[in-house]
Each structure stands twice: as C-alpha cells, then as structure tokens.
Amino acid sequence: LRYVLAMVCRGSTDDEIAETLGIARRTTNAYVKRLFTSTGTTNRTALVGAVLANKSHLQREESAARKAWLGSTTLTSKP
C-alpha cells in the first residue's frame, strides 16, 4: 500500500500504478479504495491532503521512535 499511496500522491492513474508495480488494475483500485477507507477520504485529492496533513505528525513519531531505539542500544567499549 505504501507504494500505491506514494504513486497516488505523485498523480499516477490506476493504470500507471498497475503497470509500474506489475499488478492488476483491479488490485490497484482495491488498494486505493482501502487507502480512502483508512484515511476517511473519498477521492484522491482529499487523500493527498490527508497525507500532507499527517506528514509532519508521522515524521515526529518516527523521529521519537528512532531516538528511543538508539537510546536503548548502547555501545560498550572493552576496557
């Protein structure tokens, strides 16, 4: 779904997405509908808007998760 979402955000059609990813057009359409459902949107413009609105939020979460992971992995040096 991540690749489909990225291609929708770039303005690709279902046919272009299907061809690029090597999947059926109906599969692409089903993925796009699933993205609409998961974001509460009903069209591609609203989907892209939802992605842009949540982009900074997701980047903050990813950054916090990365910091937490790095904090939990400590390097020890041998004496």
N, CA, C and O atoms as a MOPAC input file, in Angstrom:
PM7 MOZYME 1SCF
protein

 N      0.81000 1    -1.20800 1     0.00000 1
 C      0.00000 1     0.00000 1     0.00000 1
 C      0.84700 1     1.26300 1     0.00000 1
 O      0.44000 1     2.28300 1    -0.55500 1
 N      2.00900 1     1.20300 1     0.61200 1
 C      2.86800 1     2.38400 1     0.68800 1
 C      3.26400 1     2.87900 1    -0.70500 1
 O      3.26300 1     4.08100 1    -0.96800 1
 N      3.60200 1     1.93800 1    -1.59200 1
 C      3.98700 1     2.32600 1    -2.94600 1
 C      2.79700 1     2.90700 1    -3.71100 1
 O      2.93700 1     3.88400 1    -4.44600 1
 N      1.64400 1     2.30100 1    -3.53200 1
 C      0.43600 1     2.81300 1    -4.18800 1
 C      0.15300 1     4.22800 1    -3.69500 1
 O     -0.12700 1     5.12300 1    -4.49200 1
 N      0.22600 1     4.42600 1    -2.39400 1
 C     -0.01200 1     5.75400 1    -1.82400 1
 C      0.97400 1     6.77900 1    -2.39000 1
 O      0.57600 1     7.88400 1    -2.75900 1
 N      2.23100 1     6.42200 1    -2.45700 1
 C      3.23800 1     7.33800 1    -2.99300 1
 C      2.93100 1     7.70000 1    -4.44300 1
 O      3.08300 1     8.85300 1    -4.84500 1
 N      2.50400 1     6.72200 1    -5.21800 1
 C      2.21500 1     6.98900 1    -6.62600 1
 C      0.94000 1     7.81600 1    -6.78300 1
 O      0.86000 1     8.66000 1    -7.67600 1
 N     -0.05900 1     7.58400 1    -5.92500 1
 C     -1.26100 1     8.41900 1    -5.95400 1
 C     -0.86900 1     9.86200 1    -5.64900 1
 O     -1.34800 1    10.78800 1    -6.30400 1
 N     -0.01000 1    10.05300 1    -4.67000 1
 C      0.43500 1    11.40700 1    -4.30400 1
 C      1.20300 1    12.08100 1    -5.43500 1
 O      1.22100 1    13.30800 1    -5.53000 1
 N      1.83000 1    11.29300 1    -6.28300 1
 C      2.54700 1    11.85000 1    -7.44700 1
 C      1.61900 1    12.11400 1    -8.62600 1
 O      2.02900 1    12.68400 1    -9.63700 1
 N      0.34700 1    11.68800 1    -8.48500 1
 C     -0.61800 1    11.93500 1    -9.54700 1
 C     -0.77900 1    10.81000 1   -10.54000 1
 O     -1.37300 1    11.00500 1   -11.60000 1
 N     -0.26500 1     9.63600 1   -10.22200 1
 C     -0.37400 1     8.49300 1   -11.12800 1
 C     -1.80100 1     7.96200 1   -11.17700 1
 O     -2.52400 1     7.99200 1   -10.18100 1
 N     -2.19300 1     7.47800 1   -12.34500 1
 C     -3.51000 1     6.85400 1   -12.50700 1
 C     -3.43200 1     5.39700 1   -12.05200 1
 O     -2.34400 1     4.86100 1   -11.84000 1
 N     -4.60000 1     4.76200 1   -11.90400 1
 C     -4.62300 1     3.34300 1   -11.53800 1
 C     -3.87100 1     2.51100 1   -12.57500 1
 O     -3.13500 1     1.59200 1   -12.21600 1
 N     -4.05100 1     2.82800 1   -13.85700 1
 C     -3.35300 1     2.08600 1   -14.91200 1
 C     -1.84000 1     2.24400 1   -14.79200 1
 O     -1.10500 1     1.26800 1   -14.94200 1
 N     -1.37100 1     3.44600 1   -14.52700 1
 C      0.07000 1     3.69200 1   -14.37800 1
 C      0.63200 1     2.95700 1   -13.16400 1
 O      1.71900 1     2.38200 1   -13.22300 1
 N     -0.11500 1     2.98200 1   -12.06700 1
 C      0.32200 1     2.28500 1   -10.85500 1
 C      0.39600 1     0.78000 1   -11.11700 1
 O      1.38000 1     0.12800 1   -10.76700 1
 N     -0.64600 1     0.24300 1   -11.72900 1
 C     -0.69400 1    -1.18800 1   -12.01900 1
 C      0.48000 1    -1.61200 1   -12.89500 1
 O      1.13500 1    -2.62000 1   -12.62700 1
 N      0.73600 1    -0.84600 1   -13.92800 1
 C      1.82800 1    -1.18100 1   -14.84200 1
 C      3.17700 1    -1.10600 1   -14.13600 1
 O      4.01400 1    -1.99400 1   -14.29700 1
 N      3.39000 1    -0.05900 1   -13.36300 1
 C      4.66200 1     0.12600 1   -12.66800 1
 C      4.91100 1    -0.97600 1   -11.64200 1
 O      6.02500 1    -1.49100 1   -11.54300 1
 N      3.88200 1    -1.33900 1   -10.88200 1
 C      4.04300 1    -2.32700 1    -9.82100 1
 C      3.83100 1    -3.76600 1   -10.29300 1
 O      4.08300 1    -4.71400 1    -9.54900 1
 N      3.36600 1    -3.92000 1   -11.53400 1
 C      3.15300 1    -5.25700 1   -12.07600 1
 C      1.98000 1    -5.97800 1   -11.42900 1
 O      2.02100 1    -7.18700 1   -11.20200 1
 N      0.93200 1    -5.21200 1   -11.13600 1
 C     -0.27300 1    -5.79100 1   -10.53800 1
 C     -1.46600 1    -5.44300 1   -11.42300 1
 O     -1.37300 1    -4.58100 1   -12.29600 1
 N     -2.57700 1    -6.11600 1   -11.19000 1
 C     -3.77500 1    -5.86400 1   -11.98300 1
 C     -4.37600 1    -4.50300 1   -11.63300 1
 O     -4.23400 1    -4.01900 1   -10.50900 1
 N     -5.04500 1    -3.89700 1   -12.60500 1
 C     -5.68700 1    -2.60300 1   -12.37600 1
 C     -6.74000 1    -2.71100 1   -11.27800 1
 O     -6.89800 1    -1.79200 1   -10.47500 1
 N     -7.45500 1    -3.82200 1   -11.24400 1
 C     -8.48000 1    -4.01700 1   -10.20800 1
 C     -7.84300 1    -4.08200 1    -8.81800 1
 O     -8.42300 1    -3.61000 1    -7.84000 1
 N     -6.65500 1    -4.66600 1    -8.74100 1
 C     -5.94100 1    -4.71700 1    -7.46600 1
 C     -5.55200 1    -3.31300 1    -7.04100 1
 O     -5.69700 1    -2.94300 1    -5.87600 1
 N     -5.06200 1    -2.53800 1    -7.98700 1
 C     -4.69900 1    -1.15300 1    -7.70000 1
 C     -5.91900 1    -0.38100 1    -7.20400 1
 O     -5.84300 1     0.35400 1    -6.21900 1
 N     -7.03700 1    -0.55500 1    -7.89300 1
 C     -8.26200 1     0.13300 1    -7.50000 1
 C     -8.68700 1    -0.27300 1    -6.09100 1
 O     -9.12900 1     0.56800 1    -5.30800 1
 N     -8.55500 1    -1.55400 1    -5.76900 1
 C     -8.90500 1    -2.03300 1    -4.42100 1
 C     -7.97900 1    -1.40900 1    -3.37500 1
 O     -8.43200 1    -1.04700 1    -2.29000 1
 N     -6.69900 1    -1.28300 1    -3.68700 1
 C     -5.75000 1    -0.66600 1    -2.75800 1
 C     -6.07700 1     0.80500 1    -2.53000 1
 O     -6.01400 1     1.29900 1    -1.40400 1
 N     -6.42800 1     1.49800 1    -3.60900 1
 C     -6.76800 1     2.92200 1    -3.47900 1
 C     -8.03200 1     3.07000 1    -2.62000 1
 O     -8.10700 1     3.96100 1    -1.77300 1
 N     -9.00400 1     2.21000 1    -2.83700 1
 C    -10.22000 1     2.26200 1    -2.01400 1
 C     -9.90200 1     1.98000 1    -0.55200 1
 O    -10.48200 1     2.59800 1     0.34000 1
 N     -8.98500 1     1.05100 1    -0.30300 1
 C     -8.57800 1     0.76200 1     1.06900 1
 C     -7.90600 1     1.98000 1     1.69600 1
 O     -8.10600 1     2.26100 1     2.87800 1
 N     -7.11700 1     2.70000 1     0.91300 1
 C     -6.48600 1     3.93400 1     1.40800 1
 C     -7.54000 1     4.98700 1     1.73900 1
 O     -7.43000 1     5.68800 1     2.74500 1
 N     -8.56500 1     5.09500 1     0.88600 1
 C     -9.65800 1     6.03200 1     1.16900 1
 C    -10.31500 1     5.68900 1     2.50900 1
 O    -10.54500 1     6.56300 1     3.34500 1
 N    -10.60800 1     4.40800 1     2.69400 1
 C    -11.27200 1     3.97000 1     3.91800 1
 C    -10.40500 1     4.24100 1     5.14700 1
 O    -10.89800 1     4.73500 1     6.16200 1
 N     -9.12700 1     3.92300 1     5.05500 1
 C     -8.25600 1     4.07500 1     6.22100 1
 C     -7.97600 1     5.53000 1     6.56900 1
 O     -7.62700 1     5.83700 1     7.70900 1
 N     -8.12600 1     6.43100 1     5.59600 1
 C     -7.89200 1     7.85500 1     5.86600 1
 C     -9.18700 1     8.64200 1     6.01100 1
 O     -9.15800 1     9.83100 1     6.33000 1
 N    -10.31700 1     7.99100 1     5.78000 1
 C    -11.59200 1     8.68200 1     5.88100 1
 C    -11.83600 1     9.65600 1     4.74900 1
 O    -12.55100 1    10.64500 1     4.91200 1
 N    -11.23600 1     9.37500 1     3.59700 1
 C    -11.39900 1    10.24700 1     2.43800 1
 C    -12.21700 1     9.52900 1     1.36900 1
 O    -12.46700 1     8.32700 1     1.46000 1
 N    -12.63100 1    10.29400 1     0.34700 1
 C    -13.45100 1     9.69500 1    -0.70700 1
 C    -12.90100 1     9.94200 1    -2.10500 1
 O    -13.46400 1     9.45600 1    -3.08600 1
 N    -11.80200 1    10.69700 1    -2.20600 1
 C    -11.20900 1    10.94200 1    -3.52600 1
 C     -9.71300 1    11.18100 1    -3.37500 1
 O     -9.20500 1    11.37000 1    -2.27000 1
 N     -9.02800 1    11.17000 1    -4.49600 1
 C     -7.56100 1    11.27100 1    -4.48100 1
 C     -7.07300 1    12.60900 1    -3.93900 1
 O     -6.06300 1    12.66200 1    -3.23600 1
 N     -7.77200 1    13.67800 1    -4.25400 1
 C     -7.35900 1    14.99300 1    -3.76400 1
 C     -7.41200 1    15.03400 1    -2.23800 1
 O     -6.47800 1    15.50900 1    -1.59100 1
 N     -8.49900 1    14.53800 1    -1.67100 1
 C     -8.63300 1    14.50600 1    -0.21300 1
 C     -7.60200 1    13.56700 1     0.40200 1
 O     -7.08300 1    13.84100 1     1.48300 1
 N     -7.30200 1    12.46300 1    -0.27700 1
 C     -6.30000 1    11.52000 1     0.21200 1
 C     -4.93300 1    12.18700 1     0.30200 1
 O     -4.24800 1    12.06800 1     1.31800 1
 N     -4.53900 1    12.88400 1    -0.74700 1
 C     -3.25400 1    13.58500 1    -0.74200 1
 C     -3.24200 1    14.65400 1     0.34800 1
 O     -2.23400 1    14.82400 1     1.03500 1
 N     -4.35000 1    15.37400 1     0.51300 1
 C     -4.44800 1    16.36700 1     1.58100 1
 C     -4.27200 1    15.74200 1     2.94600 1
 O     -3.59300 1    16.30700 1     3.80400 1
 N     -4.87800 1    14.57800 1     3.16400 1
 C     -4.74400 1    13.87800 1     4.44700 1
 C     -3.30900 1    13.44000 1     4.68000 1
 O     -2.80200 1    13.51500 1     5.79900 1
 N     -2.66200 1    12.98500 1     3.62900 1
 C     -1.26100 1    12.56600 1     3.74400 1
 C     -0.38900 1    13.76300 1     4.11200 1
 O      0.45200 1    13.66600 1     5.00600 1
 N     -0.58300 1    14.88000 1     3.43500 1
 C      0.21400 1    16.07300 1     3.72800 1
 C     -0.04900 1    16.59500 1     5.13300 1
 O      0.87000 1    17.05800 1     5.80900 1
 N     -1.29200 1    16.52200 1     5.57100 1
 C     -1.63800 1    16.99400 1     6.91200 1
 C     -0.99700 1    16.13200 1     7.98600 1
 O     -0.63500 1    16.63200 1     9.05200 1
 N     -0.85600 1    14.85000 1     7.71400 1
 C     -0.29400 1    13.93200 1     8.70400 1
 C      1.20500 1    13.72000 1     8.55900 1
 O      1.82100 1    13.06400 1     9.39900 1
 N      1.79500 1    14.26700 1     7.50400 1
 C      3.20900 1    14.03400 1     7.23200 1
 C      4.09600 1    14.49300 1     8.38400 1
 O      4.96800 1    13.74600 1     8.82800 1
 N      3.88600 1    15.69500 1     8.86400 1
 C      4.74500 1    16.19100 1     9.93300 1
 C      4.51300 1    15.40100 1    11.21500 1
 O      5.45200 1    15.16500 1    11.97500 1
 N      3.27000 1    14.99000 1    11.46200 1
 C      2.96500 1    14.17900 1    12.63900 1
 C      3.69800 1    12.84100 1    12.55900 1
 O      4.28300 1    12.39300 1    13.54500 1
 N      3.66800 1    12.20800 1    11.39700 1
 C      4.32900 1    10.92400 1    11.22500 1
 C      5.83600 1    11.05800 1    11.34000 1
 O      6.49500 1    10.17800 1    11.89400 1
 N      6.39400 1    12.15600 1    10.82000 1
 C      7.83200 1    12.36800 1    10.92700 1
 C      8.24800 1    12.53000 1    12.38200 1
 O      9.30000 1    12.03300 1    12.78100 1
 N      7.43600 1    13.21900 1    13.18000 1
 C      7.74700 1    13.37900 1    14.60300 1
 C      7.70600 1    12.02700 1    15.30700 1
 O      8.57700 1    11.73200 1    16.12500 1
 N      6.70100 1    11.20000 1    14.99800 1
 C      6.60000 1     9.87400 1    15.61700 1
 C      7.79300 1     9.00800 1    15.23700 1
 O      8.35100 1     8.30900 1    16.08300 1
 N      8.18400 1     9.05200 1    13.96600 1
 C      9.31100 1     8.25600 1    13.50200 1
 C     10.59400 1     8.71400 1    14.17900 1
 O     11.41700 1     7.89200 1    14.58100 1
 N     10.76400 1    10.01700 1    14.30300 1
 C     11.94100 1    10.55700 1    14.95800 1
 C     11.99900 1    10.13200 1    16.42300 1
 O     13.06200 1     9.76100 1    16.92000 1
 N     10.87100 1    10.18500 1    17.10800 1
 C     10.81700 1     9.77600 1    18.51400 1
 C     11.11700 1     8.28600 1    18.65100 1
 O     11.83700 1     7.87800 1    19.56200 1
 N     10.57700 1     7.48400 1    17.76000 1
 C     10.83600 1     6.04400 1    17.80200 1
 C     12.30800 1     5.75700 1    17.54700 1
 O     12.89400 1     4.89400 1    18.20000 1
 N     12.90400 1     6.46800 1    16.60900 1
 C     14.31900 1     6.28500 1    16.29600 1
 C     15.17400 1     6.66500 1    17.50900 1
 O     16.11600 1     5.95200 1    17.85500 1
 N     14.84400 1     7.78500 1    18.15200 1
 C     15.59500 1     8.21100 1    19.33500 1
 C     15.45600 1     7.20000 1    20.46000 1
 O     16.42800 1     6.90700 1    21.15600 1
 N     14.24900 1     6.66100 1    20.64400 1
 C     14.02900 1     5.66200 1    21.68600 1
 C     14.83800 1     4.40600 1    21.40000 1
 O     15.42600 1     3.82300 1    22.31000 1
 N     14.87100 1     3.99000 1    20.14700 1
 C     15.62700 1     2.79700 1    19.78800 1
 C     17.11100 1     3.02700 1    19.97500 1
 O     17.81000 1     2.16800 1    20.51400 1
 N     17.60300 1     4.17600 1    19.53800 1
 C     19.02000 1     4.47400 1    19.69500 1
 C     19.39800 1     4.57900 1    21.16700 1
 O     20.50400 1     4.20400 1    21.55600 1
 N     18.49200 1     5.08200 1    21.97500 1
 C     18.75000 1     5.18500 1    23.40400 1
 C     18.79600 1     3.83800 1    24.09100 1
 O     19.45000 1     3.68100 1    25.12200 1
 N     18.09500 1     2.85700 1    23.51600 1
 C     18.06600 1     1.52800 1    24.13600 1
 C     19.22600 1     0.65000 1    23.69700 1
 O     19.48200 1    -0.39200 1    24.30100 1
 N     19.92200 1     1.06100 1    22.65700 1
 C     21.06300 1     0.28500 1    22.18500 1
 C     22.31200 1     1.06000 1    22.52600 1
 O     22.65600 1     2.03900 1    21.86500 1
 N     22.97500 1     0.61900 1    23.54700 1
 C     24.18900 1     1.30800 1    23.97400 1
 C     25.40100 1     0.52500 1    23.52900 1
 O     25.41400 1    -0.70600 1    23.54900 1
 N     26.38700 1     1.23700 1    23.13900 1
 C     27.63500 1     0.62400 1    22.74900 1
 C     28.54200 1     0.56800 1    23.96800 1
 O     28.70300 1     1.55600 1    24.68400 1
 N     29.11200 1    -0.56100 1    24.18700 1
 C     30.03800 1    -0.67100 1    25.30200 1
 C     31.43200 1    -0.88500 1    24.75400 1
 O     31.63500 1    -1.62700 1    23.79300 1
 N     32.36100 1    -0.24100 1    25.36400 1
 C     33.74400 1    -0.40900 1    24.92300 1
 C     34.45700 1    -1.33800 1    25.89900 1
 O     34.17600 1    -1.34300 1    27.09800 1
 N     35.35200 1    -2.09400 1    25.37800 1
 C     36.10800 1    -3.02100 1    26.21600 1
 C     37.18300 1    -2.24600 1    26.95200 1
 O     37.81900 1    -1.36500 1    26.37300 1
 N     37.39600 1    -2.56400 1    28.22900 1
 C     38.43100 1    -1.84500 1    28.98200 1
 C     39.81900 1    -2.16100 1    28.51300 1
 O     40.78900 1    -1.63000 1    29.05300 1

